[in-house]
mmCIF file of C-alpha atoms in Angstrom:
data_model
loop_
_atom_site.group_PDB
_atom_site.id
_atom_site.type_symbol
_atom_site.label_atom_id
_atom_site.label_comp_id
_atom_site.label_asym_id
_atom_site.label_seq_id
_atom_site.Cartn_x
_atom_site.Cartn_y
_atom_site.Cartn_z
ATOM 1 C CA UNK G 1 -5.039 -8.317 -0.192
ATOM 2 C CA UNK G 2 -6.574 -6.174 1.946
ATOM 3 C CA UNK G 3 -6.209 -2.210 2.498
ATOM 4 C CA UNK G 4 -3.960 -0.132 4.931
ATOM 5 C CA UNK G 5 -6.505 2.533 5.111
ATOM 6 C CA UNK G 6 -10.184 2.706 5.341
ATOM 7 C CA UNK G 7 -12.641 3.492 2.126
ATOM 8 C CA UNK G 8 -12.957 6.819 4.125
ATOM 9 C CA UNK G 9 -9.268 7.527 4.513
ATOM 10 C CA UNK G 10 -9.008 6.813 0.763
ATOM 11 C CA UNK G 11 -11.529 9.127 -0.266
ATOM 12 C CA UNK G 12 -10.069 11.300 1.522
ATOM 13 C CA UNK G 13 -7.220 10.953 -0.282
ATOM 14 C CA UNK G 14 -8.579 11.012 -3.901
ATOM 15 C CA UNK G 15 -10.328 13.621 -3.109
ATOM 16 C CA UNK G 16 -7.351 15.682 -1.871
ATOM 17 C CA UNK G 17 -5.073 14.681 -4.561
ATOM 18 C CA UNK G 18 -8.169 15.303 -7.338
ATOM 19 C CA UNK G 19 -8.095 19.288 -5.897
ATOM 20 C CA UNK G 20 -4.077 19.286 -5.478
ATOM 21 C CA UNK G 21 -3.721 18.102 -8.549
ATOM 22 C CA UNK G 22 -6.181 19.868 -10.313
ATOM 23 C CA UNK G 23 -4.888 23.361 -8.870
ATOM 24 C CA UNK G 24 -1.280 22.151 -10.624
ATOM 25 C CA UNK G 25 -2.908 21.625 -13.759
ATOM 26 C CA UNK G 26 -4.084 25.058 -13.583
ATOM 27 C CA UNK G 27 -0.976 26.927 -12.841
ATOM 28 C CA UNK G 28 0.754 24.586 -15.203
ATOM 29 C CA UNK G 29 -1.733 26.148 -18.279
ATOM 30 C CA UNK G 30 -1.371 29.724 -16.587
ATOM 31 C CA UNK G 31 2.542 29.596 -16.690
ATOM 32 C CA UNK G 32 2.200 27.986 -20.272
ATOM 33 C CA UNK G 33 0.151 30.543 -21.144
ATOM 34 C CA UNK G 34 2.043 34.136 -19.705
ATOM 35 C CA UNK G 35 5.463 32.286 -21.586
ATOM 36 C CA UNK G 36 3.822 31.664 -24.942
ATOM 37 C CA UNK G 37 2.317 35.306 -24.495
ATOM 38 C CA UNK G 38 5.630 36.585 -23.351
ATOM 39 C CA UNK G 39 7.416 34.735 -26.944
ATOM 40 C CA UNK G 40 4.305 35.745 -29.285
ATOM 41 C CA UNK G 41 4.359 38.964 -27.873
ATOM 42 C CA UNK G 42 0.096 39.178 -27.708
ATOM 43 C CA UNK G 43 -1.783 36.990 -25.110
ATOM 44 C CA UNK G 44 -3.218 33.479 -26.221
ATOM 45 C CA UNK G 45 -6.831 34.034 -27.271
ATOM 46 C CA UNK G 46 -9.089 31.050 -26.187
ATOM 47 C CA UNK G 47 -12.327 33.257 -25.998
ATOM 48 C CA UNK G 48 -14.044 31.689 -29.185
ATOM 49 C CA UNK G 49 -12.985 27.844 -28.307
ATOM 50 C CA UNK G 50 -11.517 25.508 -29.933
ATOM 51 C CA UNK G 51 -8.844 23.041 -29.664
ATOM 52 C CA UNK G 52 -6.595 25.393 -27.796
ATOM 53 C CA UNK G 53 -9.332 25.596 -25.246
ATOM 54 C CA UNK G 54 -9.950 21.747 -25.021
ATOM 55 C CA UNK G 55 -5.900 21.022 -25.309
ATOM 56 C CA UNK G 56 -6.077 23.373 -21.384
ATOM 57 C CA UNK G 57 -8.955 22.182 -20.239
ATOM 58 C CA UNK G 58 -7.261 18.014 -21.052
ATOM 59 C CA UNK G 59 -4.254 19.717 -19.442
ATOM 60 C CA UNK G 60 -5.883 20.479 -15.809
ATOM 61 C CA UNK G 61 -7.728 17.421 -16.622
ATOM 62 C CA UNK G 62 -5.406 15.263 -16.427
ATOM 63 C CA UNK G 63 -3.535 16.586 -13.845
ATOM 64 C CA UNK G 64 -5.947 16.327 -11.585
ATOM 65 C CA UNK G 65 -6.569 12.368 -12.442
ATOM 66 C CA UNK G 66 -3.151 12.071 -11.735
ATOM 67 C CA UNK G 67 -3.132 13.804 -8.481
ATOM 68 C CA UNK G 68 -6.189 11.480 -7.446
ATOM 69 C CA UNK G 69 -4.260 8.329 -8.906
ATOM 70 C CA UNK G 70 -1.316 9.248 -6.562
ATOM 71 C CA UNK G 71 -3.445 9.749 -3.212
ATOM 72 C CA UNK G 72 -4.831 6.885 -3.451
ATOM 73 C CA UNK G 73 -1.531 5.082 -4.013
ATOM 74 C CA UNK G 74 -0.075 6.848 -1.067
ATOM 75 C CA UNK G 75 -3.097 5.746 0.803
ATOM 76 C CA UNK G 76 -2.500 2.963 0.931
ATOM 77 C CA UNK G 77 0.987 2.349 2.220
ATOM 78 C CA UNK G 78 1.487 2.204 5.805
ATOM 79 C CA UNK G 79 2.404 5.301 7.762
ATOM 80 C CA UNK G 80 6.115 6.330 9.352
ATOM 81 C CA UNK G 81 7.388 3.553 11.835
ATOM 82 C CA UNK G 82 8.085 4.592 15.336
ATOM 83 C CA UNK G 83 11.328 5.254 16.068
ATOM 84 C CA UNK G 84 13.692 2.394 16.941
ATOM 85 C CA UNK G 85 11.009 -0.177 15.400
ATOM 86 C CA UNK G 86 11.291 -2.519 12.577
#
């Protein structure tokens, strides 16, 4: 089986998913974050550490894996056909 897209193209594409994804982690823990404020009535206090801390930090984590994971699956499928073409 052989690639659609060059090892450049793709690493392009990790890459770009990695920071897209990554960026939605963080305004996923933000939004989590201003709504659990919002409920408690105080802000979440992560200062000290902790698993609170490590539970956000997994959070963007992971996000951003998955982000990279779906670059390079978009990678490599082949582009739009031209119009008319099958």
């Amino acid at each position: 089986m052989t690639p659609h897209t060059s090892a450049p193209g793709r690493a392009r594409a990790a890459a770009t998913g990695l920071l897209v994804g990554g960026a939605a982690g963080f305004l996923l823990t933000e939004a989590v974050a201003v709504l659990a404020g919002l409920a408690l009535g105080e802000p979440l206090d992560v200062g000290g550490g902790g698993p609170l801390r490590a539970v956000l930090v997994a959070a963007v984590l992971l996000c951003a894996l998955a982000g990279a994971v779906t670059g390079l699956r978009r990678a490599g499928r082949p582009g739009p056909r031209p119009e008319g073409g099958r």
